[in-house]
Coordinates of C-alpha atoms and ligand atoms in Angstrom, one line a residue:
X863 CA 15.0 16.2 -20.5
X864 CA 12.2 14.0 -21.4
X865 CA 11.7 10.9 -19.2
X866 CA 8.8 8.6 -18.3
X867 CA 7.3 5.3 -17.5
X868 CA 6.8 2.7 -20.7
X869 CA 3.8 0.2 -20.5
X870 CA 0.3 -0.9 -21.8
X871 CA -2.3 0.3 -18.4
X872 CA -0.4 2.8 -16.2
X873 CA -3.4 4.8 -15.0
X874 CA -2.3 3.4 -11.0
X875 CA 1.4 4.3 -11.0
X876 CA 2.9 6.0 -8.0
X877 CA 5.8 7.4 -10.3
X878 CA 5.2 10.4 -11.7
X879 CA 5.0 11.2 -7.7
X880 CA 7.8 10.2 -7.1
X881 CA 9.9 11.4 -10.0
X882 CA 8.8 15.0 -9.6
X883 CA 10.8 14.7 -6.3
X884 CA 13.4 13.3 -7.9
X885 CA 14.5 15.0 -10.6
X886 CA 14.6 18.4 -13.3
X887 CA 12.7 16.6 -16.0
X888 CA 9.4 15.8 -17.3
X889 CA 7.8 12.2 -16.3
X890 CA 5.1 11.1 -18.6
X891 CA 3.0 7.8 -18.7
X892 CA 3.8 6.6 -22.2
X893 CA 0.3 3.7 -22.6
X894 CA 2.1 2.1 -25.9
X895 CA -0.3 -1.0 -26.8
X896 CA 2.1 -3.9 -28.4
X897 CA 1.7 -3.1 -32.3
X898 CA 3.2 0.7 -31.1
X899 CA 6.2 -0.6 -29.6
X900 CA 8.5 -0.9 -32.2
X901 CA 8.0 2.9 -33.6
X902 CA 8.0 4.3 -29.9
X903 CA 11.4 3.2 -28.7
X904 CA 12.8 3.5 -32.2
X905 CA 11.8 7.2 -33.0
X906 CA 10.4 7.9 -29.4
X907 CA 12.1 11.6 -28.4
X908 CA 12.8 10.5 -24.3
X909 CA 16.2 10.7 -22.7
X910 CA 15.3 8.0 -20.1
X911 CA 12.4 5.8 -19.4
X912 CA 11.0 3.5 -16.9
X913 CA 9.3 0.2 -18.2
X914 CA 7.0 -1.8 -16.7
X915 CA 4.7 -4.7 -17.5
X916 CA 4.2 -6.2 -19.8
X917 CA 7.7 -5.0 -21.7
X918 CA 10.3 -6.0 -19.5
X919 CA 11.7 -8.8 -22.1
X920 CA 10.0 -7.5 -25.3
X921 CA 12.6 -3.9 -24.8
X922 CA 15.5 -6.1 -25.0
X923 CA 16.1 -6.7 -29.0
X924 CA 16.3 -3.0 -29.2
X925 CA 18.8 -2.5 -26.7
X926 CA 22.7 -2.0 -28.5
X927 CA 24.2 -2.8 -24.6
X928 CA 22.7 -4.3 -21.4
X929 CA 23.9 -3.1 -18.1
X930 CA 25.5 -6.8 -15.9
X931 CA 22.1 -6.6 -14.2
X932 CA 19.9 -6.4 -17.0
X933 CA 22.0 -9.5 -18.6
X934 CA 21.9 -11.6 -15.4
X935 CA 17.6 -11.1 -14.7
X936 CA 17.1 -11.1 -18.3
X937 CA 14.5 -8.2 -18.1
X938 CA 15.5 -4.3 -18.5
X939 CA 13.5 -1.7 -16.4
X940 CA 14.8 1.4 -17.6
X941 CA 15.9 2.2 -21.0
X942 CA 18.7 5.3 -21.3
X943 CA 19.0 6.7 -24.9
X944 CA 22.5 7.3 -26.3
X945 CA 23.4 10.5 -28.1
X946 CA 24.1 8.1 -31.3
X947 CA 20.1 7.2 -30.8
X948 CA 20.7 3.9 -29.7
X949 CA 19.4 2.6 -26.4
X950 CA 21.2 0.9 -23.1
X951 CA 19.1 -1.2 -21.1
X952 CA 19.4 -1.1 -17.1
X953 CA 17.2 -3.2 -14.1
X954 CA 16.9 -1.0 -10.9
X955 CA 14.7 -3.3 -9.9
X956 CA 17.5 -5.7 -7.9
X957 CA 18.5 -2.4 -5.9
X958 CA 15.1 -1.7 -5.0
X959 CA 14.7 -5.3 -3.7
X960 CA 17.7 -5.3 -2.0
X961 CA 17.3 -2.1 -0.5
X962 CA 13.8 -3.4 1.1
X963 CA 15.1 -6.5 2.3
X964 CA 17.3 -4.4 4.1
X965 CA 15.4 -1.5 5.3
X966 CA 13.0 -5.0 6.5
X967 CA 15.8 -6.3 9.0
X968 CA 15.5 -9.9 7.9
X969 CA 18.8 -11.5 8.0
X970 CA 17.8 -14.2 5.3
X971 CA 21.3 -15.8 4.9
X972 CA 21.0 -19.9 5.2
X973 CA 17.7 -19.5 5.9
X974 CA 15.0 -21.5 3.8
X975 CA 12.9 -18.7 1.9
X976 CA 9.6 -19.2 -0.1
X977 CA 9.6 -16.8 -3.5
X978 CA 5.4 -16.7 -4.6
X979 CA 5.4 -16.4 -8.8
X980 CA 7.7 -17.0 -11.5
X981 CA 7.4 -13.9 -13.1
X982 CA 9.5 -10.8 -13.2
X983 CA 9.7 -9.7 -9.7
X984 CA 10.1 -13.4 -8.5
X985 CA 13.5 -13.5 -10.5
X986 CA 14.7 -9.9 -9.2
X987 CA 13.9 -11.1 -5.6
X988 CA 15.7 -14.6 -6.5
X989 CA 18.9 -13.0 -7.7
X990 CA 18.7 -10.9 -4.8
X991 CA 18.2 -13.9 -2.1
X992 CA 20.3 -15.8 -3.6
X993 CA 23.4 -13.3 -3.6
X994 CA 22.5 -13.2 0.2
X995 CA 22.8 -16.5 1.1
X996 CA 19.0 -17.9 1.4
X997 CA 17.8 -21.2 0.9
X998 CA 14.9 -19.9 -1.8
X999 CA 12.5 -21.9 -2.6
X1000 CA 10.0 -20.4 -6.0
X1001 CA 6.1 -21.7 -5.3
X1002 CA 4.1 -21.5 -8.3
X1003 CA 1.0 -22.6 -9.5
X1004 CA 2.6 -25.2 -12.1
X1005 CA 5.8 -26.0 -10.5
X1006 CA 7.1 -29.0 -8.5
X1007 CA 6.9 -26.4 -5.2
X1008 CA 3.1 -25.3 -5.6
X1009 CA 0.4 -24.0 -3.3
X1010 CA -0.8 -28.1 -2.6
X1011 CA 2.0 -29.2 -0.9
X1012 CA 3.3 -26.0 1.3
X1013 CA 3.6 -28.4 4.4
X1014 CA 7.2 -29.3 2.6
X1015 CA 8.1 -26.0 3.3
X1016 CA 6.6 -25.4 7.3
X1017 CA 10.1 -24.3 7.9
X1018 CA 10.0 -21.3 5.7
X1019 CA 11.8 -18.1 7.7
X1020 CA 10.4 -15.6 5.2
X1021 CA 7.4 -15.1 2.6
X1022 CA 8.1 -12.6 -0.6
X1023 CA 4.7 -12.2 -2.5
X1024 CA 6.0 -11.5 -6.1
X1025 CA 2.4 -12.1 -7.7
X1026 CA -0.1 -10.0 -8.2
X1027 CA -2.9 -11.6 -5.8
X1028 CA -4.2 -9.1 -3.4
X1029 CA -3.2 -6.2 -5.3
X1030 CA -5.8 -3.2 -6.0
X1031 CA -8.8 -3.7 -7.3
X1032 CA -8.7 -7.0 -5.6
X1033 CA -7.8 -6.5 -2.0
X1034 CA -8.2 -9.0 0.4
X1035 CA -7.1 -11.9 -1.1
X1036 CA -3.8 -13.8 -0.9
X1037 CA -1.8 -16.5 -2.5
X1038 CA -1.7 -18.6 0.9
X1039 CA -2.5 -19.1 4.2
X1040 CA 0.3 -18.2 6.9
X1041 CA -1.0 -20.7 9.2
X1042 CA 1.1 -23.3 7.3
X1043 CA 4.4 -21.6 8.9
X1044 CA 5.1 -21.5 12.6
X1045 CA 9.1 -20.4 12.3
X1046 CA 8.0 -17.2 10.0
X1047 CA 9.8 -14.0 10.8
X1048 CA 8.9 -11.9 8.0
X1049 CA 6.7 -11.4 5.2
X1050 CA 8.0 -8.7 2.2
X1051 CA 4.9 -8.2 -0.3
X1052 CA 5.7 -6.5 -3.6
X1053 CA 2.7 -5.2 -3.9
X1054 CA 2.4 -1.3 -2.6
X1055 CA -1.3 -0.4 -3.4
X1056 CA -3.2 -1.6 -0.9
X1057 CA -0.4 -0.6 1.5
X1058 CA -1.4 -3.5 3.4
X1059 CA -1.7 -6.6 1.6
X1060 CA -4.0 -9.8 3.1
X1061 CA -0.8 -11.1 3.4
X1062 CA 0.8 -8.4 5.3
X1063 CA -2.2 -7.6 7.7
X1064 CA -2.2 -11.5 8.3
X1065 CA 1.7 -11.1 9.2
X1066 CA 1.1 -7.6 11.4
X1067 CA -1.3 -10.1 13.1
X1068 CA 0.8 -12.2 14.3
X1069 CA 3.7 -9.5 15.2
X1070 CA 5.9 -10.1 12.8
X1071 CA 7.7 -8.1 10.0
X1072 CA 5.8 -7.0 7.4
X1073 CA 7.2 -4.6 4.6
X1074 CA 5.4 -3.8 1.1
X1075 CA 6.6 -2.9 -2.0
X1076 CA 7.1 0.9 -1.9
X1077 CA 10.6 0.9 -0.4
X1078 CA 11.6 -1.3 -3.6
X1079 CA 9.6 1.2 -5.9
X1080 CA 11.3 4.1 -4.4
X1081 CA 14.9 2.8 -4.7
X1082 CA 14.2 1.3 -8.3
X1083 CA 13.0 5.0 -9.3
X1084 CA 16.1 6.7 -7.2
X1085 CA 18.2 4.2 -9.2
X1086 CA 16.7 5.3 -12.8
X1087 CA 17.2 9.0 -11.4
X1088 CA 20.9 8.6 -11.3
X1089 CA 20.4 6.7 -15.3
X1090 CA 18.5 9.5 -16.6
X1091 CA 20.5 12.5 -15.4
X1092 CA 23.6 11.2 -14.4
X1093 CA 24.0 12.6 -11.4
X1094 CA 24.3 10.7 -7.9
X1095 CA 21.5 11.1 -5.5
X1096 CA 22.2 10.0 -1.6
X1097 CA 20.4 6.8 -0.5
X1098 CA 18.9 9.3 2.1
X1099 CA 16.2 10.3 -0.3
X1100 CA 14.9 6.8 -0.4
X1101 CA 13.5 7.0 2.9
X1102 CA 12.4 10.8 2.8
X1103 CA 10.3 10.1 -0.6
X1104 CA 8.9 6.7 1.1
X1105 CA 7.6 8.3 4.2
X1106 CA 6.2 11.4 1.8
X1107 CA 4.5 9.0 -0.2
X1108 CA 3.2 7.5 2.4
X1109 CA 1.8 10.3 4.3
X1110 CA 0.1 11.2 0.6
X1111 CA -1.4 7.9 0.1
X1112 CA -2.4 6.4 3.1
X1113 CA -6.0 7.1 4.7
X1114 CA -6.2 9.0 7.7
X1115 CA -9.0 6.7 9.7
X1116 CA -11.4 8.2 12.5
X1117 CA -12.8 5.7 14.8
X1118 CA -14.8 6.4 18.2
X1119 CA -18.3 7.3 19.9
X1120 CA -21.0 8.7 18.4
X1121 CA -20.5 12.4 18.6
X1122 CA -17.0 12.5 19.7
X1123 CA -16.0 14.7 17.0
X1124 CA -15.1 12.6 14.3
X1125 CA -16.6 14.6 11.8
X1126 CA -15.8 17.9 12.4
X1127 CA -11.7 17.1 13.2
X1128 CA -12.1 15.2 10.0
X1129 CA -13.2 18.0 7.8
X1130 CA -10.2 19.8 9.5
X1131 CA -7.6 17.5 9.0
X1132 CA -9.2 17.5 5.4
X1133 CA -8.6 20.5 4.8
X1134 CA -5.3 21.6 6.3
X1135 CA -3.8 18.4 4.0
X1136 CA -5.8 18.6 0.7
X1137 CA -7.0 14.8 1.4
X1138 CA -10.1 14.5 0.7
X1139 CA -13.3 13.5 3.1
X1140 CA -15.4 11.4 3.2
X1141 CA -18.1 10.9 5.9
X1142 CA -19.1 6.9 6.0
X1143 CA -22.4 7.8 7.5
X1144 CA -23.4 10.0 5.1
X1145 CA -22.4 8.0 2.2
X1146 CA -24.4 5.1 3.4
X1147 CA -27.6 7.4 3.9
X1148 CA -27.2 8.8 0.6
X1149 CA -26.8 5.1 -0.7
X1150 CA -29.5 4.2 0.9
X1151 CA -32.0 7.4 0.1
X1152 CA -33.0 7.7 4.2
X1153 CA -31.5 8.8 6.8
X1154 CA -29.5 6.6 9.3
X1155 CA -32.4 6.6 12.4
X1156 CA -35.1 5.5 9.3
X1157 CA -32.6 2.4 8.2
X1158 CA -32.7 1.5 11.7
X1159 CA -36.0 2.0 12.5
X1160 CA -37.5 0.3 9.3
X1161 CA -34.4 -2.1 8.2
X1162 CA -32.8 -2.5 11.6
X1163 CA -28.9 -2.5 13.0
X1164 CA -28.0 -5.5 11.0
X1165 CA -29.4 -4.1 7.6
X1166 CA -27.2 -1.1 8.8
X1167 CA -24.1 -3.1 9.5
X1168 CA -24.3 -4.7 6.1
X1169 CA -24.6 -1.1 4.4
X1170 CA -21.8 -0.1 6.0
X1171 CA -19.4 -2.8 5.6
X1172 CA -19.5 -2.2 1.7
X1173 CA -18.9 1.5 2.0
X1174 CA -16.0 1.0 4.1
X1175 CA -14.9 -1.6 1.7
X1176 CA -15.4 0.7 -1.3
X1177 CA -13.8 3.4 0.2
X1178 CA -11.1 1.4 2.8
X1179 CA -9.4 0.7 -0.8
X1180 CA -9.1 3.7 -2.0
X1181 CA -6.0 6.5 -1.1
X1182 CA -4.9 9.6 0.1
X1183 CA -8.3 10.0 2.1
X1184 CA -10.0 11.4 5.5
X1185 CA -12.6 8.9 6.7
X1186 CA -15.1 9.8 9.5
X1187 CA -16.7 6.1 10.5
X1188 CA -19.8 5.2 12.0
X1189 CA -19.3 5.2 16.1
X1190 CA -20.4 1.3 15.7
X1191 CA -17.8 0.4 12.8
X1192 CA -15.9 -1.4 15.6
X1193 CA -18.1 -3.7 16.4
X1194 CA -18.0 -5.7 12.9
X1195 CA -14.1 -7.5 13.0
X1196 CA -14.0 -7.5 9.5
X1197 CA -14.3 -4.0 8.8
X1198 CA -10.9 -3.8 10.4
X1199 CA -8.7 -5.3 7.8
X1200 CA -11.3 -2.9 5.4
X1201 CA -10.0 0.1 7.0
X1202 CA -6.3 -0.5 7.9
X1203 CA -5.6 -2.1 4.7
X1204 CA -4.9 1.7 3.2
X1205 CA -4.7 3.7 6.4
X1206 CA -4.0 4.4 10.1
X1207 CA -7.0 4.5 12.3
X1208 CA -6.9 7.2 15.1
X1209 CA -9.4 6.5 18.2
X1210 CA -11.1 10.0 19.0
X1211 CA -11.9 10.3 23.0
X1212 CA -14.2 12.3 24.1
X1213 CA -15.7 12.8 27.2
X1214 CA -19.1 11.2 27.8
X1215 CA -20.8 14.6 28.6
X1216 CA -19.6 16.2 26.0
X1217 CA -21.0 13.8 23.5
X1218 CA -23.5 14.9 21.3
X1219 CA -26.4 12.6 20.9
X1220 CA -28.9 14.5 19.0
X1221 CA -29.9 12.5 15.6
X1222 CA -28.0 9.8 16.9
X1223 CA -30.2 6.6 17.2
X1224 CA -27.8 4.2 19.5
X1225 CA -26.9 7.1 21.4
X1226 CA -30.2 8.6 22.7
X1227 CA -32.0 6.9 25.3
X1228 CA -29.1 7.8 28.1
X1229 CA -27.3 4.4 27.3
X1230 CA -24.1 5.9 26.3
X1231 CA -22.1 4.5 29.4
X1232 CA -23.1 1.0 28.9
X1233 CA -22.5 1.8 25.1
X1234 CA -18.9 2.8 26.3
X1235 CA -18.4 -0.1 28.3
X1236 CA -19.1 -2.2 25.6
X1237 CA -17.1 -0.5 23.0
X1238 CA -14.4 0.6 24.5
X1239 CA -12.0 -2.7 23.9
X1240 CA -13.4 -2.9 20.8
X1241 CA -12.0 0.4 19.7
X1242 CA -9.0 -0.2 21.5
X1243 CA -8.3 -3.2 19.4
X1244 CA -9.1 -1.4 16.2
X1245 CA -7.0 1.9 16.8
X1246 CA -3.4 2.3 15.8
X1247 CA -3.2 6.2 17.6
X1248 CA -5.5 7.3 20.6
X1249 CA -6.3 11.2 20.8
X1250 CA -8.1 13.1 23.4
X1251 CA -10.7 15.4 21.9
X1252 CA -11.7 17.3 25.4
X1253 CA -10.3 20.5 23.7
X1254 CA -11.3 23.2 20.6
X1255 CA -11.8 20.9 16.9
X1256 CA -8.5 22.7 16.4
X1257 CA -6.1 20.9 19.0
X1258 CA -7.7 17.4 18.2
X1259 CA -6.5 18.0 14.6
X1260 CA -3.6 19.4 15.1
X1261 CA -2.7 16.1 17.4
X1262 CA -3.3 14.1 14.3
X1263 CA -1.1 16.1 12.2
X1264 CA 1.4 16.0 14.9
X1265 CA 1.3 11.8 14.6
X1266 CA 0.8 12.0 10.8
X1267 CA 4.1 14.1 10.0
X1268 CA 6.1 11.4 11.8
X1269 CA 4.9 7.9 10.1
Ligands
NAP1070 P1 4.4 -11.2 -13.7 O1 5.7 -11.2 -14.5 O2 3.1 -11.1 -14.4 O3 4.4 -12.5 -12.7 C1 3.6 -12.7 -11.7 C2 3.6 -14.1 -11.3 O4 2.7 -14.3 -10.3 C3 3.3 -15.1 -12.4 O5 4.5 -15.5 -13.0 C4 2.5 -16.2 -11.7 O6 3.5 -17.2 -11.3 C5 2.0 -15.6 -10.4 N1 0.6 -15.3 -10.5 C6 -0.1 -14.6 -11.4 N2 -1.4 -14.6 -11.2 C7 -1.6 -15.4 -10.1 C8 -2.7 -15.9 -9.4 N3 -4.0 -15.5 -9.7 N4 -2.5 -16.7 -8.3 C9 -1.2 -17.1 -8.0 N5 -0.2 -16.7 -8.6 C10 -0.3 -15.9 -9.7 O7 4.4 -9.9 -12.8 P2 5.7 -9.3 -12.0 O8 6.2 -8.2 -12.9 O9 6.6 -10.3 -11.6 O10 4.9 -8.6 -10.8 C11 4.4 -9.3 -9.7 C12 3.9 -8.3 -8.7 O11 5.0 -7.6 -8.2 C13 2.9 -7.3 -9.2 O12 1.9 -7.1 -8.2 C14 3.7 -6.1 -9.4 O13 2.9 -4.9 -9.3 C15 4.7 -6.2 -8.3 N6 6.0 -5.5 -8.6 C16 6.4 -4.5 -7.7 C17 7.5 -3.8 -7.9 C18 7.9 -2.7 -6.9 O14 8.8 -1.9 -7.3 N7 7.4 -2.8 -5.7 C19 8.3 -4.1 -9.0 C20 7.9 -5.1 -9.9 C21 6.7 -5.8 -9.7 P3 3.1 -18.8 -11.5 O15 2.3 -18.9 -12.7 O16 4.4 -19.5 -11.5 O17 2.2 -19.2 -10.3

């Protein structure tokens, strides 16, 4: 059986991934510019596909039946070919909303509920709310409800981001403020890469629910399963292949003093999961083409701060890795969003003794203890797992793993 994802730029997509769990078929990325649409899904040799952006409506006029769904959102996200040749179009996509709004535990009935966008995803979510009961509300950049007059809507109970702002490459941004909202309860984001969104880290700030888009790409692609083979799969699978894929993407952070063993459980944890590592401190000497005591001695701490801010960023972004920080990371705020926006951040602890200070420019000098004093709160703040590191490399690791199987 030959299925697949339809689209013009598919080199970030998560589902191949996920389809290989799926399902007994191939899953190919079919990049199909415009001008090769037409001969693609007329001659194309694929029992099922996925499509995506930007031919959600353009599929449609060569569709001989459209599942209710499809009719009622007016877009088709998977495309099933009949043994006559002829194609049925299908949206997963309402399922997979409606399975995160419920895996999110937002009860969103008669409650007022601001949609962000107008574009595909906005409708799906609409339908969605709507069948529920909310009051929805669409802001868009050229509607009567835009981002200038939000103070209409301080009585929003829940955010969806359906647009593209702070989606990877261009992490860190968002659509709007949350300030604006004092009754929010929830915010569901759309977006899946960066795992956490501006948007989301803004509403894990302030302790309330925050859910991305994976649980809605998940069920979508469990959904097009049961199109393309016809067989049933239980909802179960859902949450196993969202927890997989999120131990695969995310980045496995490692925060704490200078010499507590960051590095060396790092390369371990490395290698026992096939993520790869990276070691911020030697990526910012290499960068730099010194080591780190000459940066400080001939640059200084804040020429060294700076440095590593943009490595973290550069490499904060990116998935599926093991990053050994800096012992002072911690004391920049911003590099936390940097770091947790793509991964969990696990505090090393290590006793001061045992530290090794050799190389090390902050930590020579015998001011590790005030160092400690300082940091400790900082560090506390930034980590989202503590482990103690008093033992062999081995047992630190194999705490990590412990955490890391069960997220
Ligand atoms: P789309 O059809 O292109 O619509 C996006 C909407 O976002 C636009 O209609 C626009 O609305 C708004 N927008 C675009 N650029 C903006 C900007 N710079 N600032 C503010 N608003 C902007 O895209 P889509 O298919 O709806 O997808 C939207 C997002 O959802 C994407 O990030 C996509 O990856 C994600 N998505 C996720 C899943 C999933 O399974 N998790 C499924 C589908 C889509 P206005 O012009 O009205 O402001």
């Amino acid at each position: 059986m030959i299925c697949g994802l339809l689209g013009e730029k598919l080199e970030h997509s998560y589902s191949p991934a996920i389809h290989k769990i799926l399902g007994y078929y191939t899953y190919s990325l079919f990049e199909k510019s415009p001008e090769e649409l037409e001969d693609f899904l007329k001659n194309g040799t694929f029992t099922g596909i996925n499509v995506t952006i930007p031919y959600k409506k353009a599929v449609i006029p060569y569709c001989s039946a459209l599942s209710p769904v499809a009719q009622k959102l007016g877009a088709v996200n998977i495309l099933v070919r009949q043994p006559d040749g002829s194609l049925i179009g299908h949206n997963s996509d309402y399922f997979g909303f409606e399975t995160m709004l419920d895996n999110s535990g937002l009860q969103v009935g008669k409650k007022k509920v601001l949609v962000l966008g107008s574009g595909g995803a906005a409708n799906t979510a609409i339908a969605v709310l709507e069948e529920k009961g909310a009051q929805v509300v669409t802001i868009s950049r050229t509607g009567s409800n835009h981002y200038g007059n939000l103070s209409f809507h301080s009585d929003a109970a829940v955010i969806v981001n359906a647009t593209p702002v702070g989606m990877f490459p261009n992490a860190g941004e968002a659509p709007l403020s949350l300030s604006h909202f004092p009754r929010l309860e929830g915010v569901l984001d759309a977006i899946y890469n960066p795992a956490r969104t501006k948007l989301l880290l803004d509403a894990e700030a302030r302790g309330i629910v925050a859910m991305n888009g994976l649980w809605m790409l998940v069920a979508q692609a469990k959904e097009a399963s049961e199109w393309f083979s016809g067989k049933k799969i239980p909802n179960k699978t859902i949450e196993d292949i969202y927890h997989s894929l999120q131990r695969q993407m995310e980045n496995i952070i490692l925060i704490g003093m200078p010499g507590c063993g960051k590095s060396a459980v790092g390369k371990l944890v490395s290698q026992i999961t096939g993520k790869k590592f990276v070691d911020t401190d030697a990526v910012i000497a290499e960068r730099a083409g010194c080591t780190i005591p000459e940066i400080f001695a001939n640059q200084g701490e804040a020429a060294f701060r700076k440095l590593e801010s943009q490595v973290l960023s550069d490499f904060g972004k990116k998935s599926g890795l093991v990053i050994a920080t800096g012992g002072g990371c911690v004391t920049q705020p911003e590099n936390y969003p940097l770091l947790h926006q793509n991964g969990r951040l696990f505090l090393i602890e290590r006793r001061l003794d045992k530290l090794a200070t050799q190389g090390r420019p902050l930590s020579e000098n015998g001011k590790l203890e005030e160092m400690y004093r300082i940091r400790k709160p900082l560090y506390d703040a930034f980590a989202d797992y503590q482990i103690e590191n008093q033992g062999t490399v081995a047992k630190a690791a194999e705490k990590i793993l412990r955490i890391w199987e069960e997220i």
